[in-house]
Coordinates of C-alpha atoms in Angstrom, one line a residue:
X14 CA 12.6 -22.7 32.3
X15 CA 12.2 -19.4 30.4
X16 CA 11.2 -17.6 33.6
X17 CA 14.4 -18.7 35.3
X18 CA 16.5 -17.6 32.3
X19 CA 14.8 -14.2 32.3
X20 CA 15.2 -13.8 36.0
X21 CA 18.9 -14.3 35.5
X22 CA 18.9 -11.7 32.8
X23 CA 17.1 -9.2 35.1
X24 CA 19.5 -9.8 38.0
X25 CA 22.5 -9.5 35.6
X26 CA 21.2 -6.2 34.3
X27 CA 20.8 -4.8 37.8
X28 CA 24.3 -6.1 38.7
X29 CA 25.7 -4.3 35.6
X30 CA 23.9 -1.2 36.6
X31 CA 25.3 -1.4 40.2
X32 CA 28.8 -2.0 39.0
X33 CA 28.6 0.8 36.5
X34 CA 27.7 3.2 39.4
X35 CA 29.8 1.9 42.2
X36 CA 33.2 1.0 40.6
X37 CA 34.0 4.4 39.0
X38 CA 32.5 6.3 42.0
X39 CA 34.8 4.4 44.5
X40 CA 37.7 5.1 42.2
X41 CA 37.0 8.8 42.5
X42 CA 35.3 9.4 39.1
X43 CA 31.7 10.4 39.7
X44 CA 31.3 11.8 36.2
X45 CA 32.4 8.5 34.7
X46 CA 30.0 6.7 37.0
X47 CA 27.1 8.8 35.8
X48 CA 28.1 8.2 32.1
X49 CA 28.4 4.4 32.7
X50 CA 25.0 4.3 34.4
X51 CA 23.5 6.3 31.5
X52 CA 25.0 3.8 29.0
X53 CA 23.5 0.8 30.9
X54 CA 20.1 2.5 31.1
X55 CA 20.3 3.3 27.4
X56 CA 21.3 -0.1 26.2
X57 CA 17.7 -1.4 25.8
X58 CA 16.2 1.6 24.1
X59 CA 19.3 1.7 21.8
X60 CA 18.8 -2.0 20.8
X61 CA 15.2 -1.3 20.1
X62 CA 16.3 1.7 17.9
X63 CA 18.4 -0.7 15.9
X64 CA 15.5 -3.0 15.3
X65 CA 13.3 -0.1 14.3
X66 CA 15.9 1.2 11.8
X67 CA 16.1 -2.3 10.3
X68 CA 12.3 -2.5 10.2
X69 CA 11.9 0.9 8.5
X70 CA 14.6 -0.1 5.9
X71 CA 12.9 -3.4 5.0
X72 CA 9.4 -1.8 4.9
X73 CA 10.4 0.7 2.2
X74 CA 8.8 -1.2 -0.6
X75 CA 6.4 -3.4 1.3
X76 CA 2.7 -3.5 0.5
X77 CA 1.7 -2.5 4.0
X78 CA 0.7 1.2 4.5
X79 CA 3.9 3.2 5.1
X80 CA 4.6 4.6 8.5
X81 CA 5.2 8.3 9.0
X82 CA 8.2 9.3 11.1
X83 CA 5.8 10.4 13.9
X84 CA 4.2 6.9 13.9
X85 CA 7.7 5.3 13.8
X86 CA 8.8 7.2 16.9
X87 CA 5.5 6.6 18.7
X88 CA 6.0 2.8 18.1
X89 CA 9.5 2.9 19.4
X90 CA 8.5 4.8 22.5
X91 CA 5.6 2.4 23.1
X92 CA 8.0 -0.5 23.0
X93 CA 10.5 1.2 25.3
X94 CA 7.8 1.5 27.9
X95 CA 6.1 -1.9 27.4
X96 CA 8.9 -4.4 26.8
X97 CA 10.5 -3.9 30.3
X98 CA 7.1 -4.6 31.9
X99 CA 6.8 -7.9 30.0
X100 CA 10.5 -9.1 30.1
X101 CA 11.5 -7.5 33.4
X102 CA 8.5 -8.5 35.5
X103 CA 5.5 -10.4 34.1
X104 CA 7.4 -13.2 32.4
X105 CA 10.3 -13.8 34.8
X106 CA 8.5 -13.2 38.1
X107 CA 4.7 -13.2 37.6
X108 CA 4.0 -15.7 34.8
X109 CA 1.4 -17.4 36.9
X110 CA -0.2 -14.3 38.4
X111 CA -3.4 -15.3 36.5
X112 CA -4.0 -19.0 36.6
X113 CA -5.9 -20.8 33.9
X114 CA -9.7 -20.3 34.3
X115 CA -11.9 -23.3 33.7
X116 CA -15.0 -22.6 35.9
X117 CA -17.8 -24.9 36.6
X118 CA -21.0 -23.9 34.9
X119 CA -19.2 -22.8 31.7
X120 CA -21.0 -25.2 29.4
X121 CA -22.2 -23.5 26.3
X122 CA -19.8 -20.6 26.5
X123 CA -16.8 -20.4 24.1
X124 CA -13.4 -20.3 25.7
X125 CA -10.0 -19.1 24.6
X126 CA -6.5 -20.8 24.2
X127 CA -3.7 -18.3 24.2
X128 CA -0.3 -19.1 22.7
X129 CA 2.7 -16.9 23.2
X130 CA 5.7 -16.4 20.9
X131 CA 9.5 -16.7 20.9
X132 CA 11.3 -16.3 24.2
X133 CA 8.0 -15.6 25.9
X134 CA 5.7 -17.5 28.3
X135 CA 2.1 -17.2 29.5
X136 CA 3.0 -14.1 31.5
X137 CA 2.8 -12.2 28.2
X138 CA -1.0 -12.4 28.3
X139 CA -1.6 -11.3 31.9
X140 CA -3.7 -8.2 31.1
X141 CA -5.8 -10.3 28.7
X142 CA -6.2 -13.1 31.2
X143 CA -7.5 -10.6 33.8
X144 CA -10.1 -9.2 31.4
X145 CA -11.2 -12.7 30.3
X146 CA -11.6 -13.8 33.9
X147 CA -13.5 -10.6 34.8
X148 CA -15.9 -11.4 31.9
X149 CA -16.3 -15.1 33.0
X150 CA -14.6 -16.4 29.8
X151 CA -12.8 -19.7 30.3
X152 CA -9.2 -19.8 29.1
X153 CA -5.9 -21.7 29.1
X154 CA -2.6 -19.9 28.4
X155 CA 0.2 -22.3 27.5
X156 CA 3.9 -22.4 28.0
X157 CA 5.7 -23.5 24.8
X158 CA 8.7 -25.7 25.5
X159 CA 11.4 -26.5 24.7
X160 CA 12.1 -22.8 24.4
X161 CA 14.5 -23.1 21.6
X162 CA 13.2 -26.3 20.0
X163 CA 11.4 -26.7 16.7
X164 CA 7.9 -25.2 16.3
X165 CA 6.9 -28.8 15.5
X166 CA 7.4 -29.5 19.2
X167 CA 4.5 -27.3 20.2
X168 CA 1.3 -28.8 18.7
X169 CA 1.0 -31.4 21.5
X170 CA 1.0 -28.5 24.1
X171 CA -1.7 -26.7 22.2
X172 CA -3.7 -29.9 21.8
X173 CA -3.7 -30.5 25.6
X174 CA -4.9 -26.9 26.2
X175 CA -7.7 -27.2 23.6
X176 CA -8.9 -30.4 25.1
X177 CA -9.2 -28.7 28.5
X178 CA -11.3 -25.9 27.2
X179 CA -13.4 -28.3 25.1
X180 CA -14.1 -30.4 28.2
X181 CA -15.0 -27.3 30.3
X182 CA -17.3 -25.6 27.8
X183 CA -18.4 -28.2 25.3
X184 CA -17.7 -25.6 22.6
X185 CA -15.1 -24.9 20.0
X186 CA -12.4 -22.5 21.5
X187 CA -11.0 -19.4 20.0
X188 CA -7.2 -19.6 19.5
X189 CA -5.1 -16.5 19.9
X190 CA -1.4 -16.5 19.0
X191 CA 1.2 -13.8 19.3
X192 CA 4.3 -13.8 17.1
X193 CA 5.6 -17.4 16.8
X194 CA 2.5 -18.5 18.6
X195 CA 0.5 -18.0 15.5
X196 CA 2.8 -20.4 13.6
X197 CA 2.5 -22.9 16.4
X198 CA -1.3 -22.8 16.0
X199 CA -1.0 -23.4 12.3
X200 CA 1.3 -26.4 13.0
X201 CA -1.3 -27.7 15.5
X202 CA -4.1 -27.3 12.9
X203 CA -2.0 -29.2 10.4
X204 CA -1.1 -32.1 12.7
X205 CA -4.5 -32.7 14.1
X206 CA -6.6 -31.6 11.1
X207 CA -8.5 -29.5 13.7
X208 CA -10.2 -26.9 11.5
X209 CA -13.7 -28.0 12.7
X210 CA -12.6 -27.8 16.3
X211 CA -11.9 -24.1 16.4
X212 CA -14.2 -21.1 16.5
X213 CA -11.5 -19.0 14.9
X214 CA -7.9 -18.0 15.1
X215 CA -6.4 -14.5 15.8
X216 CA -2.7 -14.0 15.1
X217 CA -1.0 -10.9 16.3
X218 CA 2.4 -10.0 14.8
X219 CA 2.9 -13.5 13.5
X220 CA 5.7 -14.0 10.9
X221 CA 3.4 -16.1 8.6
X222 CA 5.9 -15.7 5.8
X223 CA 8.9 -15.3 8.1
X224 CA 10.8 -12.3 9.3
X225 CA 14.0 -10.8 8.1
X226 CA 15.2 -10.4 11.7
X227 CA 15.5 -14.2 12.0
X228 CA 18.2 -14.0 9.5
X229 CA 20.5 -12.5 12.1
X230 CA 20.3 -15.4 14.5
X231 CA 21.8 -18.9 14.4
X232 CA 20.5 -19.6 17.9
X233 CA 17.3 -21.7 18.2
X234 CA 15.8 -24.2 15.9
X235 CA 12.5 -22.2 15.9
X236 CA 14.4 -19.0 14.9
X237 CA 15.8 -20.7 11.8
X238 CA 12.3 -21.9 10.9
X239 CA 11.0 -18.3 11.0
X240 CA 13.4 -17.1 8.2
X241 CA 11.6 -16.0 5.0
X242 CA 11.4 -18.9 2.6
X243 CA 12.6 -21.5 5.1
X244 CA 11.9 -25.1 4.3
X245 CA 9.7 -25.4 7.4
X246 CA 7.4 -22.5 6.3
X247 CA 7.2 -23.9 2.8
X248 CA 6.2 -27.3 4.1
X249 CA 3.6 -25.8 6.5
X250 CA 2.0 -23.8 3.7
X251 CA 2.0 -26.8 1.3
X252 CA 0.1 -28.8 3.9
X253 CA -2.7 -26.2 4.4
X254 CA -6.0 -26.3 2.5
X255 CA -7.1 -22.8 1.2
X256 CA -10.3 -23.0 3.3
X257 CA -8.2 -22.9 6.5
X258 CA -7.3 -19.3 5.9
X259 CA -10.9 -18.3 6.4
X260 CA -10.5 -19.1 10.1
X261 CA -7.8 -16.5 10.5
X262 CA -7.7 -12.8 11.5
X263 CA -4.2 -11.5 11.1
X264 CA -3.4 -8.4 13.2
X265 CA -0.3 -6.6 12.1
X266 CA 1.3 -3.2 11.8
X267 CA 3.9 -1.2 10.0
X268 CA 5.5 -0.4 13.4
X269 CA 6.3 -4.0 14.2
X270 CA 10.0 -4.1 14.9
X271 CA 10.3 -7.9 15.1
X272 CA 8.2 -9.0 12.1
X273 CA 9.2 -7.3 8.9
X274 CA 8.6 -6.7 6.1
X275 CA 5.2 -5.9 7.7
X276 CA 3.1 -7.8 5.1
X277 CA 4.8 -11.0 6.1
X278 CA 2.4 -11.1 9.0
X279 CA -0.5 -11.7 6.6
X280 CA -1.9 -14.9 5.2
X281 CA -3.4 -14.8 1.7
X282 CA -7.1 -15.4 2.0
X283 CA -7.3 -14.4 5.7
X284 CA -8.9 -11.3 7.2
X285 CA -6.5 -8.6 8.2
X286 CA -6.5 -5.8 10.8
X287 CA -3.7 -3.1 10.5
X288 CA -2.8 -1.2 13.7
X289 CA -0.7 1.8 12.9
X290 CA 2.3 3.1 14.9
X291 CA 2.5 0.1 17.2
X292 CA 5.5 -2.2 17.9
X293 CA 5.6 -5.9 18.4
X294 CA 4.8 -6.4 22.1
X295 CA 2.7 -3.2 22.3
X296 CA 0.3 -4.7 19.6
X297 CA -1.2 -6.8 22.4
X298 CA -2.0 -3.7 24.5
X299 CA -3.9 -1.8 21.8
X300 CA -7.7 -1.5 22.2
X301 CA -8.2 -2.7 18.6
X302 CA -6.6 -6.0 19.4
X303 CA -8.8 -6.6 22.4
X304 CA -11.9 -5.4 20.5
X305 CA -11.1 -8.1 17.9
X306 CA -11.0 -10.7 20.7
X307 CA -14.4 -9.8 22.0
X308 CA -15.9 -9.6 18.6
X309 CA -14.6 -13.1 17.7
X310 CA -16.2 -14.4 21.0
X311 CA -19.4 -12.7 20.0
X312 CA -19.8 -10.8 23.3
X313 CA -19.0 -7.3 24.6
X314 CA -15.8 -6.6 26.5
X315 CA -15.6 -5.5 30.1
X316 CA -15.7 -1.8 29.1
X317 CA -19.0 -2.4 27.4
X318 CA -20.5 -3.9 30.5
X319 CA -19.5 -7.6 30.2

C-alpha cells in the first residue's frame, strides 16, 4: 500500500514540475517558468530546512552534545541528498529489490530482523540487505501495516518475521529498528515476553520518549502515539522490566531532524551511540551504524573480509 502511495506522490511531483515549466513558457513567460521550476525543485530542501530549524530550537537545552552550525548544515545537506533516494525510488519502486534471505545451511548462524519506521517500507533497508546477503547473514525485512494504524498493530508482523529467522537458523535473531520501528520492536517484546528470544536490539533514531514533531500532526494513530508523554508511551514503559533495557543499543544524533529533542531517542539503562552531524534517514548510511550491526552479530563486515 505504501509503495503505491509514494508512487503517486512521485508522479504528482513530476507533474507539478512539468506544469511549472510548460504553462508559463507556453504563455510567453520563460522567466516565470524558470522561477516556478526553481520553486518546485526547492520545495523539498525548504521543508527539510524547516524541520532542521525546529530541531535546533528544541535541542537548545537538551542533554545531547550540541551541534555546531557546520554539523547542522552537513546534516541538512546529507538529508537533501539521501531522502529522495529513499522516498523517490527505493520505497515506491524498488522495495523488493532485495528479497528476504533465508538460505539452507544457515543453522547456527544468527540472523537479522529489520523493522522500518513511519511512512516507510522494507525498501528503506536495501543497502543493508545487500551487505547482509553478501556476508551470508539470513534476514527478514518486514512491511508494517496498516501504515497509519496503531503501533500495537505491528507486533504480529514482527513475530512472524522472527519465527522465520528462528526456523532458518535455530538461533536468536538480532532485531534492528529505525525510527518508529524501534517502538514496534518494544511493543513486540512486551506482547510476547520475548526477551530470551533475541540476541539484541539496535534502534536507530527511535523516538523512545516521543518526538516534538509528532505534535504537529493529527494524521495517523501511530503519529499520535509518538508524541512526548503520550498515554501509549507511558503504558509501554510501565510494562517493561528494567532488565530489558540491557538488550538495547540506541543510535542517535543531534542532527536528527525528525526525532527531537535528541535525547528522546535514548532509553535509560540502554547502551548509546551518538553519531554527530547526521539527519534521520542518513543515520542508516553512516559507517558507525553498520559497524554496530556487525559487532552485534559478532562478525566482521564485508569491508573487513566477511
